Amino acid sequence: MQDNLAEPITADEIARTALFSKYHFTRVFQRVTGDSPGRYLTELRFERARELLLSTDLKVVDISYEVGFASVGTFSTRFRERTGVSPSAFRQHFRTATPRTVYERLPARCK
């Protein structure tokens, strides 16, 4: 999943790669990670988006495509729902902070 964040990844494809049925794979995956494959993938995508916002000068639209969103609007809306701020505001607010300060300032749902 981590190597293909920009690609549309389905549980069926992952299950086939692991040589499991979709249903068996989903049960095992959830037991091991605590999340469904879809939720886990979404969290990986937002984690990578936060990293890119803080460590690069890529435009928000480019970051949204880089982490697998087909629409910058959807990315921005979901990012705001998760963090409480837009991607641009997140970048402006946290870019100059130390890593520890960034973590302390994040809303609890983002940690």
JSON list of C-alpha atoms in Angstrom, two decimals:
[
{"chain": "A", "resi": 1, "resn": "MET", "atom": "CA", "xyz": [0.00, 0.00, 0.00]},
{"chain": "A", "resi": 2, "resn": "GLN", "atom": "CA", "xyz": [2.75, 2.43, 0.97]},
{"chain": "A", "resi": 3, "resn": "ASP", "atom": "CA", "xyz": [4.53, 2.03, -2.33]},
{"chain": "A", "resi": 4, "resn": "ASN", "atom": "CA", "xyz": [1.40, 2.72, -4.39]},
{"chain": "A", "resi": 5, "resn": "LEU", "atom": "CA", "xyz": [-0.45, 5.51, -2.57]},
{"chain": "A", "resi": 6, "resn": "ALA", "atom": "CA", "xyz": [-1.19, 7.38, -5.78]},
{"chain": "A", "resi": 7, "resn": "GLU", "atom": "CA", "xyz": [-2.82, 4.34, -7.36]},
{"chain": "A", "resi": 8, "resn": "PRO", "atom": "CA", "xyz": [-6.47, 3.34, -6.88]},
{"chain": "A", "resi": 9, "resn": "ILE", "atom": "CA", "xyz": [-6.00, 0.31, -4.62]},
{"chain": "A", "resi": 10, "resn": "THR", "atom": "CA", "xyz": [-8.84, -2.07, -3.79]},
{"chain": "A", "resi": 11, "resn": "ALA", "atom": "CA", "xyz": [-9.16, -4.76, -1.14]},
{"chain": "A", "resi": 12, "resn": "ASP", "atom": "CA", "xyz": [-9.68, -7.25, -3.99]},
{"chain": "A", "resi": 13, "resn": "GLU", "atom": "CA", "xyz": [-6.29, -6.39, -5.50]},
{"chain": "A", "resi": 14, "resn": "ILE", "atom": "CA", "xyz": [-4.49, -6.59, -2.19]},
{"chain": "A", "resi": 15, "resn": "ALA", "atom": "CA", "xyz": [-6.17, -9.88, -1.34]},
{"chain": "A", "resi": 16, "resn": "ARG", "atom": "CA", "xyz": [-5.18, -11.34, -4.71]},
{"chain": "A", "resi": 17, "resn": "THR", "atom": "CA", "xyz": [-1.59, -10.26, -4.14]},
{"chain": "A", "resi": 18, "resn": "ALA", "atom": "CA", "xyz": [-1.66, -11.97, -0.73]},
{"chain": "A", "resi": 19, "resn": "LEU", "atom": "CA", "xyz": [-3.31, -15.05, -2.29]},
{"chain": "A", "resi": 20, "resn": "PHE", "atom": "CA", "xyz": [-6.43, -14.77, -0.09]},
{"chain": "A", "resi": 21, "resn": "SER", "atom": "CA", "xyz": [-10.08, -14.25, -0.80]},
{"chain": "A", "resi": 22, "resn": "LYS", "atom": "CA", "xyz": [-11.20, -10.68, -0.25]},
{"chain": "A", "resi": 23, "resn": "TYR", "atom": "CA", "xyz": [-13.27, -11.65, 2.79]},
{"chain": "A", "resi": 24, "resn": "HIS", "atom": "CA", "xyz": [-10.59, -13.73, 4.47]},
{"chain": "A", "resi": 25, "resn": "PHE", "atom": "CA", "xyz": [-7.95, -11.08, 3.79]},
{"chain": "A", "resi": 26, "resn": "THR", "atom": "CA", "xyz": [-10.16, -8.33, 5.21]},
{"chain": "A", "resi": 27, "resn": "ARG", "atom": "CA", "xyz": [-10.80, -10.32, 8.41]},
{"chain": "A", "resi": 28, "resn": "VAL", "atom": "CA", "xyz": [-7.11, -11.12, 8.90]},
{"chain": "A", "resi": 29, "resn": "PHE", "atom": "CA", "xyz": [-6.02, -7.58, 8.05]},
{"chain": "A", "resi": 30, "resn": "GLN", "atom": "CA", "xyz": [-8.48, -6.07, 10.52]},
{"chain": "A", "resi": 31, "resn": "ARG", "atom": "CA", "xyz": [-7.44, -8.50, 13.24]},
{"chain": "A", "resi": 32, "resn": "VAL", "atom": "CA", "xyz": [-3.76, -7.61, 12.75]},
{"chain": "A", "resi": 33, "resn": "THR", "atom": "CA", "xyz": [-4.03, -3.84, 12.24]},
{"chain": "A", "resi": 34, "resn": "GLY", "atom": "CA", "xyz": [-7.27, -2.94, 14.00]},
{"chain": "A", "resi": 35, "resn": "ASP", "atom": "CA", "xyz": [-8.52, -1.22, 10.83]},
{"chain": "A", "resi": 36, "resn": "SER", "atom": "CA", "xyz": [-10.14, -2.26, 7.59]},
{"chain": "A", "resi": 37, "resn": "PRO", "atom": "CA", "xyz": [-7.83, -2.15, 4.55]},
{"chain": "A", "resi": 38, "resn": "GLY", "atom": "CA", "xyz": [-9.65, 0.95, 3.28]},
{"chain": "A", "resi": 39, "resn": "ARG", "atom": "CA", "xyz": [-9.28, 2.89, 6.52]},
{"chain": "A", "resi": 40, "resn": "TYR", "atom": "CA", "xyz": [-5.67, 1.84, 6.86]},
{"chain": "A", "resi": 41, "resn": "LEU", "atom": "CA", "xyz": [-4.95, 3.03, 3.32]},
{"chain": "A", "resi": 42, "resn": "THR", "atom": "CA", "xyz": [-6.68, 6.34, 3.98]},
{"chain": "A", "resi": 43, "resn": "GLU", "atom": "CA", "xyz": [-4.58, 6.88, 7.10]},
{"chain": "A", "resi": 44, "resn": "LEU", "atom": "CA", "xyz": [-1.39, 6.11, 5.14]},
{"chain": "A", "resi": 45, "resn": "ARG", "atom": "CA", "xyz": [-2.44, 8.65, 2.53]},
{"chain": "A", "resi": 46, "resn": "PHE", "atom": "CA", "xyz": [-3.08, 11.41, 5.06]},
{"chain": "A", "resi": 47, "resn": "GLU", "atom": "CA", "xyz": [0.13, 10.62, 6.92]},
{"chain": "A", "resi": 48, "resn": "ARG", "atom": "CA", "xyz": [2.08, 10.99, 3.67]},
{"chain": "A", "resi": 49, "resn": "ALA", "atom": "CA", "xyz": [0.18, 14.18, 2.80]},
{"chain": "A", "resi": 50, "resn": "ARG", "atom": "CA", "xyz": [1.15, 15.71, 6.16]},
{"chain": "A", "resi": 51, "resn": "GLU", "atom": "CA", "xyz": [4.79, 14.77, 5.53]},
{"chain": "A", "resi": 52, "resn": "LEU", "atom": "CA", "xyz": [4.75, 16.31, 2.06]},
{"chain": "A", "resi": 53, "resn": "LEU", "atom": "CA", "xyz": [3.07, 19.49, 3.28]},
{"chain": "A", "resi": 54, "resn": "LEU", "atom": "CA", "xyz": [5.77, 19.99, 5.88]},
{"chain": "A", "resi": 55, "resn": "SER", "atom": "CA", "xyz": [8.83, 18.85, 3.93]},
{"chain": "A", "resi": 56, "resn": "THR", "atom": "CA", "xyz": [8.24, 20.04, 0.35]},
{"chain": "A", "resi": 57, "resn": "ASP", "atom": "CA", "xyz": [7.07, 23.05, -1.61]},
{"chain": "A", "resi": 58, "resn": "LEU", "atom": "CA", "xyz": [4.71, 20.95, -3.75]},
{"chain": "A", "resi": 59, "resn": "LYS", "atom": "CA", "xyz": [1.36, 22.57, -4.44]},
{"chain": "A", "resi": 60, "resn": "VAL", "atom": "CA", "xyz": [-1.61, 21.16, -2.53]},
{"chain": "A", "resi": 61, "resn": "VAL", "atom": "CA", "xyz": [-3.11, 19.93, -5.80]},
{"chain": "A", "resi": 62, "resn": "ASP", "atom": "CA", "xyz": [0.07, 17.97, -6.56]},
{"chain": "A", "resi": 63, "resn": "ILE", "atom": "CA", "xyz": [0.14, 16.49, -3.07]},
{"chain": "A", "resi": 64, "resn": "SER", "atom": "CA", "xyz": [-3.48, 15.43, -3.38]},
{"chain": "A", "resi": 65, "resn": "TYR", "atom": "CA", "xyz": [-2.68, 13.48, -6.58]},
{"chain": "A", "resi": 66, "resn": "GLU", "atom": "CA", "xyz": [0.56, 12.13, -5.09]},
{"chain": "A", "resi": 67, "resn": "VAL", "atom": "CA", "xyz": [-1.36, 10.51, -2.23]},
{"chain": "A", "resi": 68, "resn": "GLY", "atom": "CA", "xyz": [-4.15, 9.10, -4.37]},
{"chain": "A", "resi": 69, "resn": "PHE", "atom": "CA", "xyz": [-6.96, 11.64, -4.47]},
{"chain": "A", "resi": 70, "resn": "ALA", "atom": "CA", "xyz": [-8.50, 12.32, -7.88]},
{"chain": "A", "resi": 71, "resn": "SER", "atom": "CA", "xyz": [-9.94, 15.63, -6.68]},
{"chain": "A", "resi": 72, "resn": "VAL", "atom": "CA", "xyz": [-8.12, 18.36, -4.77]},
{"chain": "A", "resi": 73, "resn": "GLY", "atom": "CA", "xyz": [-11.50, 19.46, -3.42]},
{"chain": "A", "resi": 74, "resn": "THR", "atom": "CA", "xyz": [-12.18, 16.07, -1.87]},
{"chain": "A", "resi": 75, "resn": "PHE", "atom": "CA", "xyz": [-8.65, 15.93, -0.49]},
{"chain": "A", "resi": 76, "resn": "SER", "atom": "CA", "xyz": [-8.93, 19.40, 1.06]},
{"chain": "A", "resi": 77, "resn": "THR", "atom": "CA", "xyz": [-12.34, 18.68, 2.57]},
{"chain": "A", "resi": 78, "resn": "ARG", "atom": "CA", "xyz": [-11.25, 15.39, 4.10]},
{"chain": "A", "resi": 79, "resn": "PHE", "atom": "CA", "xyz": [-7.97, 16.87, 5.30]},
{"chain": "A", "resi": 80, "resn": "ARG", "atom": "CA", "xyz": [-9.87, 19.66, 7.05]},
{"chain": "A", "resi": 81, "resn": "GLU", "atom": "CA", "xyz": [-12.26, 17.13, 8.63]},
{"chain": "A", "resi": 82, "resn": "ARG", "atom": "CA", "xyz": [-9.29, 15.19, 10.01]},
{"chain": "A", "resi": 83, "resn": "THR", "atom": "CA", "xyz": [-7.11, 18.07, 11.19]},
{"chain": "A", "resi": 84, "resn": "GLY", "atom": "CA", "xyz": [-9.46, 21.00, 11.67]},
{"chain": "A", "resi": 85, "resn": "VAL", "atom": "CA", "xyz": [-7.52, 23.13, 9.15]},
{"chain": "A", "resi": 86, "resn": "SER", "atom": "CA", "xyz": [-7.01, 23.25, 5.40]},
{"chain": "A", "resi": 87, "resn": "PRO", "atom": "CA", "xyz": [-3.84, 21.73, 3.92]},
{"chain": "A", "resi": 88, "resn": "SER", "atom": "CA", "xyz": [-2.43, 25.20, 3.26]},
{"chain": "A", "resi": 89, "resn": "ALA", "atom": "CA", "xyz": [-3.15, 26.38, 6.79]},
{"chain": "A", "resi": 90, "resn": "PHE", "atom": "CA", "xyz": [-1.60, 23.18, 8.17]},
{"chain": "A", "resi": 91, "resn": "ARG", "atom": "CA", "xyz": [1.56, 23.87, 6.19]},
{"chain": "A", "resi": 92, "resn": "GLN", "atom": "CA", "xyz": [1.75, 27.52, 7.26]},
{"chain": "A", "resi": 93, "resn": "HIS", "atom": "CA", "xyz": [1.07, 26.77, 10.91]},
{"chain": "A", "resi": 94, "resn": "PHE", "atom": "CA", "xyz": [3.37, 23.79, 11.41]},
{"chain": "A", "resi": 95, "resn": "ARG", "atom": "CA", "xyz": [6.21, 24.28, 8.97]},
{"chain": "A", "resi": 96, "resn": "THR", "atom": "CA", "xyz": [8.38, 26.37, 11.28]},
{"chain": "A", "resi": 97, "resn": "ALA", "atom": "CA", "xyz": [7.62, 24.30, 14.37]},
{"chain": "A", "resi": 98, "resn": "THR", "atom": "CA", "xyz": [9.87, 21.56, 15.68]},
{"chain": "A", "resi": 99, "resn": "PRO", "atom": "CA", "xyz": [8.61, 17.97, 15.19]},
{"chain": "A", "resi": 100, "resn": "ARG", "atom": "CA", "xyz": [7.66, 17.73, 18.86]},
{"chain": "A", "resi": 101, "resn": "THR", "atom": "CA", "xyz": [5.77, 21.01, 18.73]},
{"chain": "A", "resi": 102, "resn": "VAL", "atom": "CA", "xyz": [3.92, 19.85, 15.61]},
{"chain": "A", "resi": 103, "resn": "TYR", "atom": "CA", "xyz": [2.79, 16.69, 17.36]},
{"chain": "A", "resi": 104, "resn": "GLU", "atom": "CA", "xyz": [1.69, 18.61, 20.45]},
{"chain": "A", "resi": 105, "resn": "ARG", "atom": "CA", "xyz": [-0.35, 21.07, 18.36]},
{"chain": "A", "resi": 106, "resn": "LEU", "atom": "CA", "xyz": [-2.19, 18.43, 16.33]},
{"chain": "A", "resi": 107, "resn": "PRO", "atom": "CA", "xyz": [-5.78, 17.70, 17.29]},
{"chain": "A", "resi": 108, "resn": "ALA", "atom": "CA", "xyz": [-6.09, 14.35, 19.11]},
{"chain": "A", "resi": 109, "resn": "ARG", "atom": "CA", "xyz": [-7.79, 12.71, 16.11]},
{"chain": "A", "resi": 110, "resn": "CYS", "atom": "CA", "xyz": [-4.61, 13.25, 14.05]},
{"chain": "A", "resi": 111, "resn": "LYS", "atom": "CA", "xyz": [-2.14, 11.67, 16.46]}
]
